[in-house]
């Protein structure tokens, strides 16, 4: 598979999750192990641009895919707009959920641009607070930094719209 | 997780052969349920047959107006499909009401059909559970049973079916196509899942070596006006306490077509045939909607933790039908 643009050749047992392969075999520790059961979203990564829970993904199922983690979002020292916005809006406290939140938000904005409906709106409308909260509901933050997270995403969505 | 062998066949014939040759083998789709259950030790396959590489990942038009949904179509793709959104909105809404975006991106339609209950005692190998260990007893009967079923339950199991998608498929009279080394057969969605009786470990009509290959939706013009409404403990990303999939066609104040299926209330997506019978031909009125709901729920078998579901279901059914009738949403 390719991880953050680099080709990686891995020999893993079939029961190794994508999350464990990234963290323990490749040293890519941005994706976090929170619940390890698909409930918290701290492990969110992008597989060919699609957000998934790496803890429920067997690494063998992602053979040949392009995996992007938080480490792959910045360009050199230039942060991804969402990374910068999370800092600007205090979209974190302890930071444990943040890599998953930001990866999830990157894909969420792409889904919205592509016209993906949500439970809030059947037609993909403006990304207001209700939309952002619904579309980001797979990422929990136990510090409760949700207000900052929503503000950060709204900020970047607004920049894109302009 | 118990070690297992992994194979990834390229075609359906290879997949069904792989499972048929190996009694301890299981098909694996997106992994959102099976991998979790394997990690908990509830599922312990010797071989996992990954079917996500099979060419069953398209939604195709059927002659006559229906749709054929490949079993490997991801939940998010199905929810976004323009034909589903226009012709069967309740199905798109049901999928979007379930899980999170990440899980919907992973989960397949075939896997969602075989999703297992979220009963906490089923998930806990230290608890008694007839579904996990036949004859072991049921800790849910006298335990924490707020999320559990009230319709079609038995003395051996009161687990509820967790899927949202399946509730809409039951309302839409979907047909499930399955394949094994013995050939292909078609099972109506309303008969696909089983009630627990004294064998709660057997959840569907599917044989262990049969693979779900497709779901077919028959044409249903009245379903263009349909709705999935879900009531849960938080606004998003939670299983249903009660859900309602409904379609209603009204002409001159009388109901000319009605479909109703309920989620969160039974071990299977519960098609409300009795309520439909009462609705059909009757007035599209609040009284008639309430009478239909009450008739459907008359057989409820409740426990202290889940008795509230009967009132909640009645209110949700009436509210959903009212909304379809008037075009206005109400709380």
CSV table of C-alpha atoms in Angstrom, one decimal:
chain,number,residue,atom,x,y,z
A,1,UNK,CA,0.0,0.0,0.0
A,2,UNK,CA,1.0,3.6,-0.2
A,3,UNK,CA,1.0,5.5,3.1
A,4,UNK,CA,1.1,9.3,2.9
A,5,UNK,CA,2.6,9.1,-0.6
A,6,UNK,CA,5.3,6.6,0.1
A,7,UNK,CA,5.1,3.0,-1.1
A,8,UNK,CA,5.2,0.5,1.8
A,9,UNK,CA,5.6,-3.2,1.5
A,10,UNK,CA,4.2,-5.0,4.6
A,11,UNK,CA,3.9,-8.6,5.6
A,12,UNK,CA,1.2,-8.8,8.2
A,13,UNK,CA,-1.0,-11.6,9.7
A,14,UNK,CA,-4.6,-11.4,8.5
A,15,UNK,CA,-5.9,-10.4,12.0
A,16,UNK,CA,-3.8,-7.2,12.2
A,17,UNK,CA,-5.9,-4.1,11.8
A,18,UNK,CA,-4.9,-1.3,9.5
A,19,UNK,CA,-4.6,0.8,12.7
A,20,UNK,CA,-2.1,-1.5,14.3
A,21,UNK,CA,-0.2,-2.0,11.0
A,22,UNK,CA,0.2,1.8,10.7
A,23,UNK,CA,1.1,2.5,14.3
A,24,UNK,CA,3.1,-0.6,15.3
A,25,UNK,CA,4.7,-1.7,12.0
A,26,UNK,CA,5.2,1.6,10.2
A,27,UNK,CA,5.5,4.0,13.1
A,28,UNK,CA,2.7,6.2,11.8
A,29,UNK,CA,1.2,7.0,15.2
A,30,UNK,CA,-1.0,9.9,14.2
A,31,UNK,CA,-4.1,7.7,14.0
A,32,UNK,CA,-5.1,6.9,17.6
A,33,UNK,CA,-6.5,3.8,19.2
A,34,UNK,CA,-9.4,5.0,21.3
A,35,UNK,CA,-12.2,2.4,21.6
A,36,UNK,CA,-10.8,-0.1,19.1
A,37,UNK,CA,-14.5,-0.9,18.2
A,38,UNK,CA,-15.5,1.7,15.6
A,39,UNK,CA,-17.3,3.9,18.1
A,40,UNK,CA,-15.0,6.9,18.7
A,41,UNK,CA,-13.4,7.8,15.4
A,42,UNK,CA,-9.9,8.6,16.8
A,43,UNK,CA,-8.5,6.1,14.3
A,44,UNK,CA,-10.0,7.8,11.2
A,45,UNK,CA,-7.8,7.7,8.1
A,46,UNK,CA,-8.5,8.1,4.4
A,47,UNK,CA,-8.3,5.1,2.1
A,48,UNK,CA,-8.2,6.4,-1.5
A,49,UNK,CA,-9.7,9.6,-0.1
A,50,UNK,CA,-12.6,7.9,1.7
A,51,UNK,CA,-12.7,8.2,5.5
A,52,UNK,CA,-12.8,4.9,7.4
A,53,UNK,CA,-12.2,3.6,10.9
A,54,UNK,CA,-8.8,2.0,10.7
A,55,UNK,CA,-9.5,-0.1,13.9
A,56,UNK,CA,-12.2,-2.1,12.1
A,57,UNK,CA,-10.2,-2.5,8.9
A,58,UNK,CA,-8.1,-5.5,8.5
A,59,UNK,CA,-4.8,-4.3,6.9
A,60,UNK,CA,-5.0,-7.1,4.3
A,61,UNK,CA,-8.2,-5.7,3.0
A,62,UNK,CA,-6.5,-2.5,2.1
A,63,UNK,CA,-3.7,-4.0,0.0
A,64,UNK,CA,-2.8,-1.6,-2.8
A,65,UNK,CA,-4.7,1.3,-1.4
A,66,UNK,CA,-3.5,4.9,-0.8
A,67,UNK,CA,-3.8,5.6,2.9
A,68,UNK,CA,-3.6,9.1,4.2
A,69,UNK,CA,-3.2,10.0,7.9
A,70,UNK,CA,-2.8,13.2,9.7
A,71,UNK,CA,0.9,13.0,8.9
A,72,UNK,CA,0.2,13.3,5.2
A,73,UNK,CA,-2.0,16.4,5.2
A,74,UNK,CA,0.6,19.2,5.6
A,75,UNK,CA,2.9,20.3,2.8
A,76,UNK,CA,6.3,20.6,4.4
A,77,UNK,CA,5.9,23.2,7.1
A,78,UNK,CA,2.6,24.5,5.6
A,79,UNK,CA,-0.3,23.1,7.6
A,80,UNK,CA,-3.4,21.9,5.9
A,81,UNK,CA,-6.1,24.6,6.2
A,82,UNK,CA,-8.0,22.4,8.6
A,83,UNK,CA,-5.0,21.9,10.8
A,84,UNK,CA,-4.4,25.6,11.0
A,85,UNK,CA,-8.1,26.3,11.6
A,86,UNK,CA,-8.2,23.7,14.5
A,87,UNK,CA,-5.3,25.7,16.2
A,88,UNK,CA,-6.9,29.1,15.5
A,89,UNK,CA,-10.3,28.0,16.9
A,90,UNK,CA,-9.1,25.9,19.8
A,91,UNK,CA,-10.6,22.8,18.3
A,92,UNK,CA,-8.9,20.6,20.8
A,93,UNK,CA,-7.9,20.3,24.4
A,94,UNK,CA,-6.0,17.1,25.1
A,95,UNK,CA,-5.5,16.4,21.3
A,96,UNK,CA,-6.1,12.7,21.3
A,97,UNK,CA,-9.1,12.8,19.0
A,98,UNK,CA,-7.6,15.6,16.8
A,99,UNK,CA,-5.9,13.5,14.1
A,100,UNK,CA,-9.1,11.6,13.6
A,101,UNK,CA,-11.2,14.7,13.7
A,102,UNK,CA,-9.1,16.5,11.1
A,103,UNK,CA,-8.9,13.5,8.7
A,104,UNK,CA,-12.6,13.0,9.1
A,105,UNK,CA,-13.2,16.7,8.3
A,106,UNK,CA,-11.0,16.7,5.2
A,107,UNK,CA,-13.2,13.8,3.8
A,108,UNK,CA,-16.4,15.3,5.1
A,109,UNK,CA,-15.8,18.5,3.1
A,110,UNK,CA,-15.0,16.5,0.0
A,111,UNK,CA,-18.2,14.4,0.5
A,112,UNK,CA,-20.2,17.6,0.8
A,113,UNK,CA,-18.7,19.1,-2.3
A,114,UNK,CA,-19.6,15.9,-4.1
A,115,UNK,CA,-23.3,16.2,-3.1
A,116,UNK,CA,-23.4,13.5,-0.5
A,117,UNK,CA,-26.7,13.8,1.5
A,118,UNK,CA,-26.9,13.6,5.2
A,119,UNK,CA,-29.6,12.8,7.8
A,120,UNK,CA,-30.0,16.6,8.3
A,121,UNK,CA,-30.6,17.5,4.7
A,122,UNK,CA,-31.5,15.3,1.9
A,123,UNK,CA,-30.1,17.8,-0.6
A,124,UNK,CA,-26.6,18.9,0.2
A,125,UNK,CA,-27.1,22.4,1.4
A,126,UNK,CA,-24.9,25.0,3.2
A,127,UNK,CA,-22.6,23.5,5.8
A,128,UNK,CA,-24.2,25.1,8.8
A,129,UNK,CA,-23.7,24.0,12.4
A,130,UNK,CA,-26.3,21.3,12.3
A,131,UNK,CA,-24.9,19.8,9.1
A,132,UNK,CA,-21.3,19.8,10.5
A,133,UNK,CA,-22.4,18.2,13.7
A,134,UNK,CA,-24.3,15.5,11.9
A,135,UNK,CA,-21.6,14.8,9.4
A,136,UNK,CA,-18.9,14.7,12.1
A,137,UNK,CA,-20.9,12.5,14.5
A,138,UNK,CA,-18.5,9.6,14.1
A,139,UNK,CA,-15.8,11.5,15.8
A,140,UNK,CA,-16.1,11.9,19.6
A,141,UNK,CA,-14.2,14.4,21.7
A,142,UNK,CA,-14.2,13.5,25.4
A,143,UNK,CA,-12.8,16.9,26.3
A,144,UNK,CA,-15.9,18.5,24.7
A,145,UNK,CA,-14.0,20.8,22.3
A,146,UNK,CA,-16.9,20.5,19.9
A,147,UNK,CA,-17.6,24.2,19.7
A,148,UNK,CA,-14.1,24.9,18.5
A,149,UNK,CA,-14.2,21.9,16.2
A,150,UNK,CA,-17.4,23.2,14.5
A,151,UNK,CA,-16.0,26.7,14.2
A,152,UNK,CA,-12.8,25.5,12.7
A,153,UNK,CA,-14.6,23.4,10.1
A,154,UNK,CA,-17.1,26.2,9.3
A,155,UNK,CA,-14.2,28.6,8.8
A,156,UNK,CA,-12.5,26.3,6.2
A,157,UNK,CA,-15.8,25.5,4.5
A,158,UNK,CA,-16.4,29.2,4.2
A,159,UNK,CA,-13.0,29.8,2.7
A,160,UNK,CA,-13.6,27.1,0.2
A,161,UNK,CA,-17.0,28.6,-0.7
A,162,UNK,CA,-15.4,32.0,-1.4
B,1,UNK,CA,-8.5,-12.1,18.1
B,2,UNK,CA,-8.3,-15.8,17.3
B,3,UNK,CA,-5.9,-16.4,14.4
B,4,UNK,CA,-7.6,-17.2,11.1
B,5,UNK,CA,-6.8,-17.8,7.4
B,6,UNK,CA,-7.7,-15.1,4.9
B,7,UNK,CA,-8.7,-15.6,1.3
B,8,UNK,CA,-9.9,-13.0,-1.2
B,9,UNK,CA,-11.6,-14.7,-4.2
B,10,UNK,CA,-12.1,-12.7,-7.4
B,11,UNK,CA,-15.5,-14.2,-8.4
B,12,UNK,CA,-18.7,-15.4,-6.7
B,13,UNK,CA,-18.1,-19.0,-7.7
B,14,UNK,CA,-14.7,-19.0,-5.9
B,15,UNK,CA,-16.2,-17.3,-2.9
B,16,UNK,CA,-19.0,-19.8,-2.4
B,17,UNK,CA,-16.7,-22.7,-3.0
B,18,UNK,CA,-14.2,-21.4,-0.4
B,19,UNK,CA,-16.9,-21.3,2.3
B,20,UNK,CA,-18.5,-24.5,1.2
B,21,UNK,CA,-15.2,-26.3,1.5
B,22,UNK,CA,-14.5,-25.1,5.1
B,23,UNK,CA,-17.2,-25.4,7.8
B,24,UNK,CA,-15.4,-22.8,10.0
B,25,UNK,CA,-15.3,-20.2,7.3
B,26,UNK,CA,-17.2,-16.9,7.2
B,27,UNK,CA,-17.7,-14.2,4.5
B,28,UNK,CA,-16.3,-10.8,5.4
B,29,UNK,CA,-17.6,-7.6,3.9
B,30,UNK,CA,-16.7,-4.2,5.2
B,31,UNK,CA,-15.8,-5.6,8.6
B,32,UNK,CA,-17.7,-3.0,10.7
B,33,UNK,CA,-19.6,-5.7,12.6
B,34,UNK,CA,-17.7,-9.0,12.1
B,35,UNK,CA,-14.2,-7.7,12.9
B,36,UNK,CA,-15.6,-6.1,16.1
B,37,UNK,CA,-17.3,-9.4,17.1
B,38,UNK,CA,-14.1,-11.3,16.3
B,39,UNK,CA,-12.1,-9.0,18.5
B,40,UNK,CA,-14.7,-9.6,21.3
B,41,UNK,CA,-14.4,-13.3,20.9
B,42,UNK,CA,-18.1,-13.6,20.0
B,43,UNK,CA,-17.3,-14.7,16.4
B,44,UNK,CA,-14.4,-17.1,16.0
B,45,UNK,CA,-14.0,-18.1,12.3
B,46,UNK,CA,-11.1,-20.3,11.2
B,47,UNK,CA,-11.2,-18.8,7.7
B,48,UNK,CA,-12.3,-15.4,6.6
B,49,UNK,CA,-13.4,-15.1,2.9
B,50,UNK,CA,-13.2,-11.5,1.9
B,51,UNK,CA,-15.9,-10.8,-0.6
B,52,UNK,CA,-15.3,-7.1,-1.1
B,53,UNK,CA,-13.4,-7.8,-4.3
B,54,UNK,CA,-16.4,-9.4,-6.0
B,55,UNK,CA,-17.9,-7.6,-8.9
B,56,UNK,CA,-21.2,-7.0,-7.1
B,57,UNK,CA,-20.7,-3.3,-6.5
B,58,UNK,CA,-23.2,-1.6,-8.8
B,59,UNK,CA,-26.8,-0.4,-8.6
B,60,UNK,CA,-28.6,-1.3,-11.8
B,61,UNK,CA,-31.9,-0.4,-13.4
B,62,UNK,CA,-34.3,-3.4,-13.7
B,63,UNK,CA,-36.8,-3.6,-16.6
B,64,UNK,CA,-40.1,-2.4,-15.2
B,65,UNK,CA,-38.7,0.2,-12.9
B,66,UNK,CA,-37.1,-1.6,-10.0
B,67,UNK,CA,-33.4,-1.5,-8.9
B,68,UNK,CA,-30.9,-4.2,-8.4
B,69,UNK,CA,-28.4,-3.4,-5.7
B,70,UNK,CA,-25.2,-5.4,-5.7
B,71,UNK,CA,-24.4,-6.9,-2.3
B,72,UNK,CA,-20.9,-5.2,-2.2
B,73,UNK,CA,-22.3,-1.7,-2.7
B,74,UNK,CA,-21.2,0.4,0.2
B,75,UNK,CA,-24.0,1.9,2.4
B,76,UNK,CA,-22.9,5.5,1.6
B,77,UNK,CA,-23.0,4.9,-2.1
B,78,UNK,CA,-26.5,3.5,-1.9
B,79,UNK,CA,-27.7,6.4,0.2
B,80,UNK,CA,-26.3,8.8,-2.3
B,81,UNK,CA,-27.7,7.1,-5.4
B,82,UNK,CA,-30.0,9.5,-7.2
B,83,UNK,CA,-32.5,6.8,-8.2
B,84,UNK,CA,-32.8,5.6,-4.6
B,85,UNK,CA,-33.2,9.2,-3.3
B,86,UNK,CA,-35.9,9.9,-5.9
B,87,UNK,CA,-37.8,6.7,-5.9
B,88,UNK,CA,-37.2,5.1,-2.5
B,89,UNK,CA,-36.3,8.1,-0.2
B,90,UNK,CA,-37.1,6.1,2.9
B,91,UNK,CA,-34.1,3.8,2.0
B,92,UNK,CA,-31.6,6.6,1.6
B,93,UNK,CA,-32.9,8.2,4.8
B,94,UNK,CA,-32.7,4.9,6.8
B,95,UNK,CA,-29.1,4.4,5.8
B,96,UNK,CA,-28.1,8.0,6.6
B,97,UNK,CA,-29.8,7.6,10.0
B,98,UNK,CA,-27.5,4.8,10.9
B,99,UNK,CA,-23.9,4.6,12.2
B,100,UNK,CA,-21.4,7.2,11.2
B,101,UNK,CA,-20.0,8.4,7.8
B,102,UNK,CA,-16.9,6.3,8.4
B,103,UNK,CA,-18.9,3.2,9.0
B,104,UNK,CA,-21.3,3.8,6.2
B,105,UNK,CA,-18.3,4.1,3.8
B,106,UNK,CA,-17.0,0.7,4.9
B,107,UNK,CA,-20.3,-1.3,5.4
B,108,UNK,CA,-21.7,-3.3,2.5
B,109,UNK,CA,-25.4,-3.8,1.8
B,110,UNK,CA,-24.9,-7.6,2.1
B,111,UNK,CA,-23.2,-7.2,5.4
B,112,UNK,CA,-25.8,-4.8,6.8
B,113,UNK,CA,-28.5,-7.5,6.1
B,114,UNK,CA,-26.5,-9.8,8.4
B,115,UNK,CA,-25.7,-7.3,11.1
B,116,UNK,CA,-26.0,-8.8,14.5
B,117,UNK,CA,-27.8,-7.5,17.5
B,118,UNK,CA,-26.3,-4.9,19.8
B,119,UNK,CA,-27.6,-6.6,23.0
B,120,UNK,CA,-24.9,-5.9,25.5
B,121,UNK,CA,-25.2,-9.4,26.9
B,122,UNK,CA,-24.6,-10.9,23.5
B,123,UNK,CA,-21.4,-8.9,23.3
B,124,UNK,CA,-20.2,-9.9,26.7
B,125,UNK,CA,-18.8,-13.4,26.8
B,126,UNK,CA,-19.1,-13.4,30.6
B,127,UNK,CA,-22.9,-13.0,30.4
B,128,UNK,CA,-25.6,-15.6,29.7
B,129,UNK,CA,-26.8,-15.4,26.1
B,130,UNK,CA,-28.8,-18.1,24.2
B,131,UNK,CA,-27.9,-16.4,20.9
B,132,UNK,CA,-24.1,-16.6,21.6
B,133,UNK,CA,-24.2,-19.9,23.4
B,134,UNK,CA,-27.4,-21.9,22.8
B,135,UNK,CA,-28.9,-23.1,26.1
B,136,UNK,CA,-26.8,-20.7,28.1
B,137,UNK,CA,-29.7,-18.6,29.3
B,138,UNK,CA,-30.6,-14.9,28.8
B,139,UNK,CA,-29.3,-12.2,31.1
B,140,UNK,CA,-31.3,-9.6,29.3
B,141,UNK,CA,-34.7,-10.9,30.4
B,142,UNK,CA,-34.2,-9.7,34.0
B,143,UNK,CA,-31.3,-7.3,33.2
B,144,UNK,CA,-30.8,-4.0,31.6
B,145,UNK,CA,-33.3,-4.2,28.7
B,146,UNK,CA,-34.1,-0.7,27.7
B,147,UNK,CA,-33.0,-1.3,24.1
B,148,UNK,CA,-34.6,-4.6,23.7
B,149,UNK,CA,-37.4,-6.0,21.6
B,150,UNK,CA,-41.1,-6.0,22.5
B,151,UNK,CA,-42.6,-7.8,19.4
B,152,UNK,CA,-42.1,-11.4,18.5
B,153,UNK,CA,-39.9,-12.1,21.5
B,154,UNK,CA,-39.5,-15.4,23.2
B,155,UNK,CA,-38.5,-16.7,26.6
B,156,UNK,CA,-35.0,-17.4,25.3
B,157,UNK,CA,-34.2,-14.0,23.6
B,158,UNK,CA,-35.4,-10.4,23.5
B,159,UNK,CA,-32.6,-9.0,21.4
B,160,UNK,CA,-33.6,-6.3,18.9
B,161,UNK,CA,-32.3,-6.2,15.3
B,162,UNK,CA,-30.1,-3.1,14.9
B,163,UNK,CA,-30.2,-2.3,11.2
B,164,UNK,CA,-32.0,0.8,9.9
B,165,UNK,CA,-31.5,-0.1,6.2
B,166,UNK,CA,-33.3,-3.4,6.7
B,167,UNK,CA,-36.4,-1.7,8.1
B,168,UNK,CA,-36.8,0.2,4.8
B,169,UNK,CA,-36.1,-2.9,2.7
B,170,UNK,CA,-38.8,-4.7,4.6
B,171,UNK,CA,-41.3,-1.9,3.9
B,172,UNK,CA,-40.3,-1.9,0.2
B,173,UNK,CA,-40.8,-5.7,-0.3
B,174,UNK,CA,-37.2,-6.1,-1.3
B,175,UNK,CA,-36.0,-9.5,-2.5
B,176,UNK,CA,-32.7,-11.0,-1.4
B,177,UNK,CA,-30.7,-13.0,-4.0
B,178,UNK,CA,-28.4,-15.6,-2.5
B,179,UNK,CA,-25.9,-18.0,-4.1
B,180,UNK,CA,-24.2,-21.2,-3.0
B,181,UNK,CA,-22.6,-24.2,-4.6
B,182,UNK,CA,-26.1,-25.5,-5.0
B,183,UNK,CA,-27.2,-22.5,-7.1
B,184,UNK,CA,-29.1,-19.3,-6.7
B,185,UNK,CA,-32.3,-18.6,-4.8
B,186,UNK,CA,-34.4,-15.6,-4.0
B,187,UNK,CA,-35.8,-14.8,-0.5
B,188,UNK,CA,-38.4,-12.1,0.2
B,189,UNK,CA,-36.9,-9.6,2.7
B,190,UNK,CA,-39.9,-10.0,5.0
B,191,UNK,CA,-39.1,-13.7,5.4
B,192,UNK,CA,-35.3,-13.3,5.4
B,193,UNK,CA,-34.8,-12.8,9.2
B,194,UNK,CA,-36.3,-15.1,11.8
B,195,UNK,CA,-37.9,-14.5,15.1
B,196,UNK,CA,-35.9,-16.1,18.0
B,197,UNK,CA,-38.3,-18.8,19.2
B,198,UNK,CA,-36.1,-21.3,21.0
B,199,UNK,CA,-33.3,-21.0,18.5
B,200,UNK,CA,-32.2,-17.4,18.7
B,201,UNK,CA,-28.8,-18.3,17.3
B,202,UNK,CA,-30.4,-18.9,13.9
B,203,UNK,CA,-31.1,-15.3,12.7
B,204,UNK,CA,-31.9,-15.7,9.0
B,205,UNK,CA,-33.0,-18.2,6.4
B,206,UNK,CA,-29.6,-18.0,4.9
B,207,UNK,CA,-27.6,-21.3,5.1
B,208,UNK,CA,-24.0,-20.8,6.5
B,209,UNK,CA,-22.5,-21.4,3.0
B,210,UNK,CA,-24.9,-19.0,1.1
B,211,UNK,CA,-23.7,-15.6,0.0
B,212,UNK,CA,-25.9,-12.6,-0.4
B,213,UNK,CA,-25.3,-11.4,-4.0
B,214,UNK,CA,-27.9,-8.8,-4.5
B,215,UNK,CA,-31.0,-7.0,-3.2
B,216,UNK,CA,-33.8,-6.2,-5.6
B,217,UNK,CA,-36.3,-3.4,-5.1
B,218,UNK,CA,-39.5,-3.9,-7.0
B,219,UNK,CA,-41.1,-0.8,-8.6
B,220,UNK,CA,-43.1,1.1,-6.0
B,221,UNK,CA,-44.4,4.5,-7.4
B,222,UNK,CA,-46.0,5.4,-4.0
B,223,UNK,CA,-42.7,5.0,-2.3
B,224,UNK,CA,-41.5,8.3,-3.9
B,225,UNK,CA,-43.5,9.7,-1.0
B,226,UNK,CA,-41.9,7.8,1.9
B,227,UNK,CA,-40.1,8.6,5.1
B,228,UNK,CA,-37.8,6.9,7.6
B,229,UNK,CA,-38.1,8.3,11.1
B,230,UNK,CA,-35.8,7.2,13.9
B,231,UNK,CA,-36.0,7.9,17.6
B,232,UNK,CA,-32.8,7.5,19.7
B,233,UNK,CA,-31.0,8.6,22.8
B,234,UNK,CA,-28.9,11.2,21.0
B,235,UNK,CA,-29.4,13.1,17.8
B,236,UNK,CA,-26.9,11.1,15.7
B,237,UNK,CA,-24.8,8.0,15.7
B,238,UNK,CA,-27.0,5.8,18.0
B,239,UNK,CA,-29.1,2.7,17.5
B,240,UNK,CA,-32.8,3.1,17.2
B,241,UNK,CA,-35.1,2.8,20.2
B,242,UNK,CA,-37.9,2.9,17.7
B,243,UNK,CA,-37.9,3.6,14.0
B,244,UNK,CA,-40.6,3.8,11.4
B,245,UNK,CA,-40.3,3.3,7.6
B,246,UNK,CA,-43.5,4.4,6.0
B,247,UNK,CA,-45.0,5.2,2.6
B,248,UNK,CA,-48.5,6.5,2.2
B,249,UNK,CA,-50.6,7.3,-0.9
B,250,UNK,CA,-53.9,9.2,-0.3
B,251,UNK,CA,-56.6,10.0,-2.8
B,252,UNK,CA,-59.7,12.0,-1.9
B,253,UNK,CA,-58.9,11.6,1.8
B,254,UNK,CA,-58.7,7.8,1.6
B,255,UNK,CA,-55.5,5.7,1.9
B,256,UNK,CA,-54.9,3.9,-1.4
B,257,UNK,CA,-51.5,2.5,-0.6
B,258,UNK,CA,-49.7,2.1,2.7
B,259,UNK,CA,-46.4,0.5,3.7
B,260,UNK,CA,-45.2,0.4,7.3
B,261,UNK,CA,-42.2,-1.3,8.9
B,262,UNK,CA,-40.8,-0.9,12.4
B,263,UNK,CA,-37.2,-1.0,13.7
B,264,UNK,CA,-35.9,-1.3,17.3
B,265,UNK,CA,-38.9,-3.3,18.3
B,266,UNK,CA,-38.2,-6.9,17.2
B,267,UNK,CA,-35.5,-9.5,16.4
B,268,UNK,CA,-36.2,-8.7,12.7
B,269,UNK,CA,-37.3,-5.6,10.8
B,270,UNK,CA,-41.0,-5.7,11.6
B,271,UNK,CA,-43.3,-5.3,8.7
B,272,UNK,CA,-46.6,-4.0,10.1
B,273,UNK,CA,-49.0,-6.0,8.1
B,274,UNK,CA,-51.9,-5.6,10.6
B,275,UNK,CA,-51.5,-1.8,10.6
B,276,UNK,CA,-51.3,-1.7,6.8
B,277,UNK,CA,-54.6,-3.7,6.6
B,278,UNK,CA,-56.3,-1.2,8.8
B,279,UNK,CA,-54.9,1.8,7.0
B,280,UNK,CA,-55.7,0.6,3.5
B,281,UNK,CA,-59.0,1.9,2.2
B,282,UNK,CA,-59.7,3.8,5.4
B,283,UNK,CA,-59.6,7.6,6.0
B,284,UNK,CA,-56.3,9.3,6.2
B,285,UNK,CA,-57.0,10.6,9.6
B,286,UNK,CA,-55.3,10.9,12.9
B,287,UNK,CA,-57.8,8.4,14.4
B,288,UNK,CA,-57.2,5.8,11.8
B,289,UNK,CA,-53.4,6.1,12.1
B,290,UNK,CA,-53.7,5.7,15.8
B,291,UNK,CA,-56.0,2.7,15.5
B,292,UNK,CA,-53.5,1.0,13.0
B,293,UNK,CA,-50.6,1.6,15.3
B,294,UNK,CA,-52.4,0.2,18.4
B,295,UNK,CA,-53.5,-2.9,16.5
B,296,UNK,CA,-49.9,-3.6,15.4
B,297,UNK,CA,-48.6,-3.1,18.9
B,298,UNK,CA,-51.4,-5.0,20.7
B,299,UNK,CA,-49.2,-8.1,21.0
B,300,UNK,CA,-46.3,-6.3,22.6
B,301,UNK,CA,-44.6,-8.3,25.4
B,302,UNK,CA,-42.8,-5.8,27.5
B,303,UNK,CA,-40.4,-5.7,30.4
B,304,UNK,CA,-39.8,-2.9,32.9
B,305,UNK,CA,-36.9,-1.5,31.0
B,306,UNK,CA,-38.6,-1.4,27.6
B,307,UNK,CA,-42.3,-0.9,28.3
B,308,UNK,CA,-41.9,2.8,27.2
B,309,UNK,CA,-41.3,1.6,23.6
B,310,UNK,CA,-45.0,0.8,23.0
B,311,UNK,CA,-46.1,4.4,23.6
B,312,UNK,CA,-43.0,5.7,21.8
B,313,UNK,CA,-43.8,3.4,18.8
B,314,UNK,CA,-47.4,4.5,18.6
B,315,UNK,CA,-46.5,8.1,18.7
B,316,UNK,CA,-43.8,7.7,16.1
B,317,UNK,CA,-46.0,5.8,13.7
B,318,UNK,CA,-48.8,8.4,14.0
B,319,UNK,CA,-46.3,11.3,13.6
B,320,UNK,CA,-44.7,9.7,10.5
B,321,UNK,CA,-48.0,9.0,8.8
B,322,UNK,CA,-49.3,12.4,9.6
B,323,UNK,CA,-46.2,13.9,8.1
B,324,UNK,CA,-46.6,11.9,4.9
B,325,UNK,CA,-50.3,12.8,4.8
B,326,UNK,CA,-49.9,16.6,5.4
B,327,UNK,CA,-46.4,17.1,4.1
B,328,UNK,CA,-45.7,18.8,7.4
B,329,UNK,CA,-43.2,17.6,9.9
B,330,UNK,CA,-44.2,17.6,13.5
B,331,UNK,CA,-42.4,16.9,16.7
